[in-house]
Amino acid sequence: MPIVAQSTETTDWVSRFADEVIEESERRAPGKTVVVASGLSPSGPIHLGNLREVMTPHLVADEIRRRGLQVRHLISWDDYDRYRKVPEGIPGVDKPTYEQHIGKPLTSVPAPPGSAYPNWAEHFKAAMVEALAELGVEFDGISQTAQYTSGVYREQILHAVRHRADIDAILDQYRTKKAPQGKKPQQKAVDEAELEAAEGSGAASEDDGSSGSAGYFPYKPYCGNCEKDLTTVVSYVDDTTELSYTCTACGFAETVRLNEFNRGKLVWKVDWPMRWAYEGVVFEPSGVDHSSPGSSFQVGGQIVGIFGGKQPIGPMYAFVGISGMAKMSSSKGGVPTPSDALKIMEPQLLRWLYARRRPNQSFKIAFDQEIQRLYDEWDKLDGKVADGSALPADVAAHARAVGTAARELPRTPRPLPYRTLAAAADITAGHQDQALRILSELDPQNPLGSLDEARPRYDKAEAWINTQVPADQRTVVRTEPDAELLKSLDEASQQSLRLLLDGLADHWSLDGLTHLVYGVPKVQAGFPADATPKDLPPEIKTAQRTFFALLYHLLVSRDTGPRLPTLLLAVGQERVRALLGE
């Protein structure tokens, strides 16, 4: 495999990582396919924070693929992890009923009521698989249930057990001695951070192995009676691989031969480095929680050598937040998933949010009004890329957002401003013929012929209005003029309405109405309608805000609402004239 480096003067973070990964892969396995990896635990809804675990290696793998090299992106579905807790907010899930399954593999827990899938893990995995397909993410999925129960890892398990003393010695370097009251606060914090990271990155338990009468043991059997992992290995014979365990949950005990036994798994801090070695992973990012001293990524860097492998290179990635929400946690419920995001935004925008920020930079995904600003920013970048004025790193992020090495993602033929589409959907309350009327008047010289030209962006904006905007913030146009308010207006306010009404017919387009509504206060103050802010005194801005508030009150009985040009188009010229007292 030749080493292909990026030679452009200014490169983005993806290109730099691709350079490093290609070089590292060539050192480790010359001529072989480059392997990058992600790990996801379908213990509940797989949220947008977990998506960074996938998008970081996906973008790097895609850059490598664009350079003509063979690359494999593995996603390990950690569906053989223990069911650790019942997530909040899962429809139909009765907490006491599901708490009875804690300790079982995720694939042995019943799916939520009404699900079409055979078990808990498959139910939550399916939504993520569908979202990744829409995002254009190519990957090879590996079910850890299938790997363990079919005996794929048998030799690795036996190897780990033979070297359990070496593993124990490594782990012991990071264990904090217990004080009489329990763990020291700093170790407790590490454990809790690991558990949080477990919800999306594979770590299912803080337990690093059994410490029963057989001493340290890096393998946990699932009970042959109750299927739970609340087991303790009480004896093991190396020559015969005869293993005896007891279950603290149900009291069951049995003796098995580990070289024939497929109902258990290596504990997390051993399992993860084992897989690095087994799959030959060169690149895998890890969350900041996994990279604290004594955490699984740090410890795994030493344990992987026992399996003859090397720790992958890869960055720590920072948290992804949601506008108005704290850090996401699958087990706490109510956190948006990639599927939720793709209901209200096009895949290009979601890809761009992950591509434009370095992995160690945190960022937020907007489900509130901020989504309109994000779309404005995206459309502005789209224009700069088209006219050649965008910076190289921005061009690269844009290219990674709109498509992959394999294909360009489907695009909206007429990408009208998201805020305009949302306003039209809001005001028309689902009446598509009315929405088309409004949108076709945005540009009279090139009218929209069908809503399909504005799809899927229109559908995303409509979904945002219907699912994310509170009812008390929805726009309801008045049915009758506010006679009392109109009667109370002073001469200046009446004049501003007359200027607007006089200009409606000649300015009935989005650009024309924008010019008109901003121009009325300027004209009233003796300035040209097209005067720029630098040519105007500060009082003009105050006058504009006062004028806008008056229009909102007369049209929708509120201080604010959708942008006025869009609102005027949506209401229609005849109705606007009536509501403004003509």
XYZ file of C-alpha atoms in Angstrom:
582
model
C 0.000 0.000 0.000
C 1.552 3.308 -0.973
C 1.496 6.135 1.540
C -0.658 8.906 0.128
C -0.229 12.219 1.945
C -2.262 15.364 1.639
C -0.178 18.096 0.060
C -2.516 21.083 0.081
C -1.294 24.189 1.865
C -4.225 24.300 4.282
C -5.736 20.992 5.336
C -8.650 20.202 7.589
C -8.477 17.916 10.657
C -9.825 14.958 8.691
C -7.001 15.085 6.155
C -4.385 15.345 8.903
C -5.767 12.294 10.699
C -5.976 10.400 7.407
C -2.271 11.072 6.821
C -1.417 9.704 10.270
C -3.658 6.653 9.954
C -2.292 5.689 6.544
C 1.288 6.006 7.794
C 0.542 4.042 10.973
C -1.247 1.291 9.049
C 1.711 1.005 6.706
C 4.045 0.584 9.681
C 1.901 -2.068 11.331
C 0.576 -4.043 8.367
C 2.179 -3.039 5.049
C -0.120 -3.540 2.094
C -3.147 -4.451 4.209
C -6.559 -2.802 4.386
C -6.667 0.103 6.845
C -8.967 -0.691 9.792
C -10.787 1.981 11.789
C -13.353 1.225 14.449
C -16.296 2.454 16.518
C -18.177 0.817 19.357
C -21.853 1.338 20.186
C -23.896 -0.197 22.981
C -27.619 -0.472 22.130
C -28.555 -0.230 25.807
C -31.135 2.437 24.981
C -31.613 5.191 22.408
C -28.257 5.790 20.704
C -27.976 9.564 20.953
C -26.215 12.338 19.064
C -23.257 12.235 21.448
C -22.714 8.591 20.512
C -22.844 9.597 16.838
C -19.457 11.298 17.247
C -18.038 7.835 18.031
C -19.082 6.900 14.489
C -18.682 10.117 12.513
C -15.052 10.721 13.527
C -13.717 7.426 12.086
C -16.247 7.559 9.246
C -14.923 10.896 8.006
C -11.315 9.695 8.282
C -12.133 6.401 6.546
C -13.974 8.256 3.794
C -10.969 10.530 3.197
C -8.739 7.458 2.934
C -11.225 5.923 0.495
C -11.226 9.140 -1.571
C -7.483 8.662 -1.985
C -8.075 5.282 -3.604
C -6.995 3.103 -0.681
C -8.788 0.132 0.889
C -10.281 0.888 4.290
C -12.679 -0.922 6.596
C -14.828 0.877 9.178
C -15.943 -1.559 11.860
C -18.836 -0.823 14.167
C -18.872 -3.211 17.096
C -22.404 -3.529 18.394
C -21.811 -4.219 22.070
C -25.075 -6.123 22.308
C -23.569 -8.791 24.584
C -23.020 -6.184 27.297
C -25.038 -6.536 30.475
C -28.340 -4.711 30.808
C -27.197 -2.208 33.401
C -30.265 -0.082 34.089
C -33.684 0.708 32.674
C -33.486 3.939 30.641
C -36.030 6.617 31.407
C -38.665 7.681 28.947
C -38.974 4.535 26.780
C -42.651 4.312 25.706
C -44.456 1.300 27.149
C -41.534 0.145 29.290
C -42.591 -0.622 32.865
C -39.535 0.005 35.029
C -40.170 -2.674 37.725
C -40.820 -5.291 35.037
C -37.648 -4.512 33.135
C -35.500 -4.203 36.255
C -35.894 -7.975 36.564
C -33.683 -8.297 33.466
C -30.746 -6.284 34.828
C -27.573 -8.334 34.463
C -28.652 -10.223 31.331
C -27.076 -9.680 27.902
C -28.859 -6.928 25.981
C -29.902 -9.488 23.368
C -31.677 -11.528 26.077
C -33.860 -8.614 27.219
C -37.325 -8.337 25.603
C -37.783 -5.462 23.174
C -40.014 -2.583 24.310
C -43.729 -3.373 23.928
C -44.970 -3.025 20.369
C -41.511 -3.342 18.828
C -41.076 -5.314 15.617
C -37.636 -6.503 16.756
C -36.761 -9.690 18.664
C -34.919 -8.119 21.605
C -33.869 -4.890 23.304
C -30.546 -4.554 21.465
C -32.004 -5.106 17.995
C -34.747 -2.571 18.667
C -32.339 0.261 19.433
C -29.759 -0.833 16.889
C -32.303 -0.658 14.047
C -32.957 3.078 14.426
C -29.220 3.810 14.348
C -28.633 1.628 11.282
C -31.399 3.487 9.434
C -29.967 6.887 10.424
C -26.440 5.896 9.355
C -27.760 4.845 5.954
C -29.406 8.256 5.496
C -26.134 9.908 6.538
C -24.172 7.915 3.951
C -22.046 6.069 6.533
C -20.581 2.820 5.184
C -19.545 0.268 7.812
C -19.130 -3.389 8.673
C -21.284 -4.196 11.684
C -20.143 -6.838 14.157
C -22.526 -8.236 16.751
C -20.587 -9.118 19.893
C -23.372 -11.533 20.847
C -22.700 -13.433 17.628
C -18.929 -13.297 18.145
C -19.005 -14.603 21.709
C -21.807 -17.169 21.433
C -20.364 -18.721 18.271
C -16.931 -19.179 19.861
C -15.090 -16.750 17.584
C -13.128 -15.375 20.539
C -12.496 -18.703 22.275
C -8.724 -18.653 21.790
C -8.541 -15.041 22.918
C -10.544 -15.872 26.052
C -8.312 -18.824 26.907
C -5.248 -16.679 26.280
C -6.555 -13.973 28.625
C -7.279 -16.551 31.333
C -3.790 -18.056 31.002
C -2.353 -14.545 31.454
C -4.782 -13.440 34.170
C -1.967 -12.725 36.610
C -0.328 -10.370 34.090
C -3.652 -8.626 33.446
C -4.303 -8.346 37.179
C -0.886 -6.776 37.712
C -1.621 -4.123 35.064
C -5.032 -3.358 36.522
C -3.585 -3.204 40.012
C -1.431 -0.243 39.003
C -4.610 1.789 38.585
C -6.711 0.480 41.436
C -7.232 2.869 44.319
C -6.896 1.278 47.733
C -10.183 1.384 49.577
C -10.443 3.538 52.660
C -12.765 2.350 55.437
C -15.633 4.379 53.972
C -15.143 2.989 50.471
C -13.550 4.428 47.371
C -11.701 7.683 47.367
C -13.663 10.469 45.713
C -11.312 10.740 42.736
C -11.578 7.021 41.942
C -15.340 7.149 42.359
C -15.412 9.975 39.818
C -13.394 7.886 37.349
C -15.770 4.942 37.790
C -18.833 7.120 37.283
C -17.311 8.688 34.195
C -16.613 5.223 32.813
C -20.219 4.209 33.371
C -21.445 7.287 31.519
C -19.097 6.478 28.640
C -20.327 2.892 28.741
C -23.716 3.955 27.506
C -22.495 4.578 23.977
C -18.924 3.412 23.630
C -19.096 -0.183 24.751
C -18.097 -0.245 28.407
C -20.882 -2.059 30.169
C -19.601 -2.157 33.712
C -16.930 -0.668 35.926
C -16.107 -4.228 37.095
C -12.695 -5.282 35.797
C -13.054 -8.941 36.720
C -14.114 -11.524 39.274
C -12.199 -11.714 42.549
C -13.709 -14.801 44.155
C -11.971 -17.752 45.739
C -10.267 -18.467 42.396
C -8.505 -15.098 42.583
C -8.665 -12.505 39.832
C -10.499 -13.741 36.717
C -10.960 -11.612 33.542
C -14.041 -13.502 32.317
C -17.676 -13.369 33.441
C -19.996 -16.315 32.731
C -23.654 -15.543 32.184
C -25.673 -17.762 34.539
C -27.047 -20.948 32.989
C -30.266 -20.539 34.936
C -31.179 -16.819 35.136
C -28.858 -15.582 32.312
C -27.433 -12.805 34.517
C -23.764 -11.960 34.919
C -23.976 -11.765 38.715
C -21.604 -14.699 38.883
C -18.343 -15.447 40.686
C -15.737 -17.881 39.441
C -14.876 -20.130 42.397
C -12.324 -22.423 40.739
C -10.469 -22.901 37.493
C -8.112 -25.646 36.343
C -5.700 -24.424 33.685
C -4.839 -27.868 32.281
C -8.458 -28.908 31.651
C -10.052 -25.394 31.440
C -12.600 -26.661 33.974
C -14.383 -23.629 35.438
C -16.833 -23.558 38.336
C -18.989 -20.567 39.150
C -21.893 -19.596 41.354
C -24.628 -17.061 40.701
C -25.359 -14.591 43.477
C -28.721 -13.719 41.893
C -30.381 -17.122 41.877
C -27.916 -19.424 43.675
C -27.293 -21.581 40.612
C -23.860 -23.237 40.336
C -22.257 -25.307 37.614
C -18.945 -26.546 36.300
C -18.106 -26.152 32.602
C -15.108 -26.465 30.321
C -14.097 -23.026 29.118
C -12.713 -24.434 25.861
C -16.290 -25.496 24.978
C -18.281 -22.781 26.741
C -19.788 -19.820 24.853
C -22.037 -18.181 27.423
C -19.948 -15.369 28.878
C -17.548 -12.629 27.921
C -14.296 -10.975 28.848
C -14.741 -8.038 31.206
C -14.729 -4.661 29.475
C -11.199 -3.517 30.292
C -9.898 -6.740 28.759
C -12.502 -7.167 26.030
C -11.749 -3.845 24.314
C -7.964 -4.323 23.893
C -8.542 -7.950 22.888
C -10.654 -6.713 19.977
C -8.071 -4.102 18.977
C -5.580 -6.926 18.526
C -8.043 -9.369 16.940
C -9.315 -6.887 14.322
C -6.018 -5.054 13.773
C -7.610 -1.683 14.550
C -5.342 1.239 13.647
C -7.664 4.145 14.473
C -10.416 4.451 17.058
C -11.394 7.633 18.890
C -12.450 7.555 22.516
C -14.603 9.825 24.632
C -12.952 12.046 27.199
C -14.377 9.781 29.923
C -12.442 6.812 28.542
C -9.190 8.717 28.536
C -8.918 9.726 32.181
C -6.141 8.108 34.274
C -7.029 4.492 35.032
C -9.831 4.384 32.479
C -10.374 1.649 29.934
C -8.517 3.305 27.045
C -5.444 3.999 29.170
C -5.402 0.557 30.772
C -6.197 -1.094 27.451
C -3.055 0.436 25.979
C -1.056 -1.897 28.231
C -3.315 -4.945 28.141
C -3.408 -5.011 24.325
C 0.244 -6.120 24.335
C -0.759 -9.362 26.071
C -2.768 -10.187 22.950
C 0.112 -9.256 20.639
C -1.483 -6.053 19.432
C -1.043 -2.295 19.639
C -3.330 0.399 20.917
C -5.059 2.300 18.104
C -4.193 5.904 17.497
C -7.072 8.304 17.745
C -8.223 11.468 19.442
C -10.273 12.028 22.543
C -13.563 13.456 21.410
C -15.516 16.062 23.334
C -19.158 16.023 24.245
C -21.952 16.980 21.886
C -24.750 18.993 23.443
C -28.229 20.075 22.482
C -29.320 23.699 22.630
C -30.864 24.192 26.064
C -29.847 20.744 27.379
C -27.024 19.405 29.540
C -24.632 16.595 28.574
C -26.466 13.648 27.042
C -26.889 10.284 28.733
C -28.698 7.301 27.217
C -29.772 5.918 30.568
C -31.404 9.165 31.674
C -33.744 9.206 28.703
C -35.223 12.059 26.702
C -32.086 12.664 24.673
C -32.304 13.312 20.917
C -31.023 10.603 18.598
C -29.664 10.875 15.051
C -33.119 9.799 13.847
C -34.663 12.704 15.751
C -32.177 15.141 14.206
C -32.794 13.810 10.688
C -36.505 14.482 11.070
C -35.800 18.222 11.267
C -32.571 18.661 9.289
C -31.088 17.336 6.086
C -28.248 14.827 6.413
C -25.826 17.315 4.835
C -26.304 19.761 7.708
C -25.872 17.070 10.365
C -22.702 15.737 8.684
C -21.337 19.275 8.457
C -21.773 19.881 12.190
C -19.464 16.924 12.897
C -17.055 17.597 10.017
C -16.355 21.264 10.710
C -15.283 20.845 14.353
C -12.143 19.031 15.470
C -12.993 16.000 17.636
C -11.680 17.683 20.791
C -14.012 20.650 20.284
C -17.441 20.396 21.869
C -20.434 21.768 19.988
C -24.205 21.875 20.190
C -26.869 20.626 17.834
C -29.859 22.930 17.656
C -33.404 21.720 18.116
C -34.590 25.212 19.072
C -34.688 28.486 17.100
C -30.906 28.231 16.657
C -31.491 25.719 13.851
C -32.587 28.619 11.647
C -29.271 30.410 12.195
C -27.347 27.197 11.500
C -29.180 26.762 8.218
C -28.459 30.388 7.282
C -24.775 29.720 7.973
C -24.857 26.516 5.909
C -26.562 28.221 2.956
C -24.028 31.062 3.099
C -21.192 28.512 2.972
C -22.918 26.744 0.077
C -22.887 30.028 -1.824
C -19.242 30.731 -1.045
C -18.212 27.269 -2.208
C -20.165 27.788 -5.420
C -18.513 31.148 -6.183
C -15.032 30.071 -5.076
C -14.691 32.459 -2.129
C -14.721 29.857 0.702
C -11.572 29.056 2.682
C -9.902 25.694 1.891
C -10.807 24.087 5.245
C -14.415 25.208 4.820
C -14.476 23.805 1.288
C -13.221 20.474 2.655
C -15.860 20.362 5.425
C -18.549 21.222 2.881
C -17.397 18.449 0.535
C -17.481 15.922 3.392
C -20.997 17.085 4.270
C -22.610 16.861 0.838
C -21.310 13.413 -0.041
C -18.894 10.557 0.430
C -16.313 8.841 -1.733
C -19.105 6.581 -2.980
C -21.859 9.088 -3.731
C -23.349 12.525 -3.310
C -26.233 12.630 -0.868
C -29.661 13.570 -2.293
C -30.183 17.327 -2.231
C -33.193 19.648 -2.187
C -33.547 20.981 -5.767
C -34.578 24.485 -4.599
C -32.991 25.006 -1.149
C -35.125 27.909 0.026
C -34.190 29.474 3.384
C -35.109 27.113 6.234
C -36.590 29.933 8.327
C -38.862 30.866 5.404
C -40.020 27.284 4.944
C -40.626 26.952 8.685
C -42.657 30.163 8.734
C -44.753 29.007 5.777
C -45.389 25.644 7.438
C -46.231 27.378 10.710
C -48.682 29.872 9.269
C -50.436 27.426 6.929
C -50.747 24.688 9.600
C -50.323 21.807 7.176
C -52.255 23.200 4.191
C -49.806 22.414 1.417
C -51.645 24.338 -1.284
C -51.389 27.462 0.844
C -47.702 26.766 1.552
C -47.058 26.451 -2.182
C -48.856 29.770 -2.820
C -46.630 31.532 -0.301
C -43.407 29.950 -1.510
C -44.203 30.552 -5.180
C -44.435 34.290 -4.423
C -40.946 34.469 -2.906
C -39.388 35.017 -6.317
C -41.981 36.046 -8.911
C -39.357 35.834 -11.675
C -38.710 32.154 -10.891
C -41.767 30.853 -9.033
C -41.774 27.492 -7.283
C -43.826 25.103 -9.410
C -44.279 22.331 -6.835
C -43.495 21.701 -3.167
C -41.410 18.742 -4.358
C -38.825 21.258 -5.578
C -38.400 22.395 -1.947
C -38.293 18.887 -0.513
C -36.951 17.320 1.619
C -35.994 20.634 3.270
C -39.615 21.776 3.440
C -40.634 18.526 5.182
C -37.801 18.932 7.717
C -38.850 22.508 8.481
C -42.489 21.460 8.839
C -41.465 18.638 11.206
C -39.457 21.137 13.268
C -42.481 23.413 13.594
C -44.773 20.518 14.536
C -42.458 18.765 17.016
C -40.067 21.339 18.472
C -41.947 24.637 18.630
C -44.240 24.934 21.685
C -47.906 25.575 20.960
C -47.777 28.993 22.619
C -45.027 30.025 20.189
C -46.898 28.969 17.056
C -48.181 31.692 14.763
C -51.943 32.296 14.594
C -52.968 35.046 12.184
C -55.842 37.245 13.336
C -59.197 36.679 11.690
C -60.407 40.279 12.260
C -58.605 43.634 12.452
C -57.696 44.891 15.921
C -60.044 47.875 15.720
C -59.177 49.139 19.185
C -55.438 49.203 18.499
C -55.907 50.782 15.069
C -58.098 53.499 16.568
C -55.481 54.332 19.233
C -52.556 54.850 16.843
C -50.850 58.227 16.695
C -50.209 60.060 13.438
C -46.652 58.678 13.027
C -47.841 55.079 13.388
C -50.716 55.641 10.974
C -48.276 57.141 8.474
C -45.960 54.103 8.742
C -48.877 51.785 7.922
C -49.883 53.943 4.944
C -46.325 53.841 3.571
C -46.286 50.063 3.883
C -49.714 49.603 2.286
C -48.850 51.942 -0.584
C -45.778 49.873 -1.396
C -47.233 46.363 -1.069
C -48.249 45.804 -4.689
C -44.897 46.935 -6.130
C -42.821 44.994 -3.551
C -44.726 41.703 -3.350
C -41.781 39.291 -3.224
C -39.474 38.190 -0.433
C -36.695 40.598 -1.406
C -39.147 43.407 -2.191
C -40.979 43.142 1.109
C -37.685 42.959 2.994
C -36.662 46.233 1.360
C -40.081 47.746 2.093
C -40.499 46.877 5.791
C -36.963 47.965 6.648
C -37.310 51.062 4.506
C -40.527 52.517 5.978
C -38.880 53.870 9.196
C -36.000 55.277 7.122
C -38.349 57.164 4.798
C -40.350 58.460 7.755
C -37.133 59.874 9.218
C -36.226 61.607 5.929
C -33.674 59.093 4.616
C -33.729 57.067 1.386
C -35.260 53.595 1.745
C -32.008 52.029 0.556
C -29.752 53.918 2.997
C -27.230 51.584 4.667
C -26.890 51.311 8.475
C -23.578 53.208 8.476
C -25.385 56.199 6.938
C -28.147 56.208 9.560
C -28.379 57.407 13.163
C -28.906 54.758 15.892
C -32.498 55.929 16.421
C -33.512 54.304 13.137
C -32.969 50.836 14.599
C -35.244 51.731 17.507
C -37.867 53.023 15.079
C -37.643 49.797 13.053
C -38.175 47.660 16.154
C -41.197 49.761 17.141
C -42.656 49.472 13.628
C -42.091 45.721 13.509
C -43.765 45.236 16.902
C -46.796 47.190 15.672
C -47.102 44.966 12.591
C -46.830 41.786 14.677
C -49.554 43.001 17.041
C -51.874 43.846 14.161
C -51.238 40.576 12.300
C -50.687 37.933 15.019
C -51.423 39.698 18.338
C -47.863 39.189 19.607
C -44.640 41.170 19.940
C -42.693 38.845 17.659
C -43.189 36.102 15.082
C -41.767 34.801 11.809
C -39.726 37.255 9.783
C -42.096 39.961 8.603
C -41.517 39.595 4.829
C -42.363 35.899 5.072
C -45.312 36.583 7.361
C -46.741 39.166 4.953
C -46.439 36.762 2.021
C -48.029 33.997 4.074
C -50.993 36.108 5.140
C -51.612 37.265 1.578
C -51.886 40.803 0.241
C -55.672 41.154 0.525
C -55.763 39.923 4.124
C -52.758 42.073 5.100
C -54.569 45.170 3.824
C -57.672 44.281 5.843
C -55.772 43.585 9.071
C -53.780 46.811 8.758
C -56.988 48.794 8.516
C -57.130 49.753 4.863
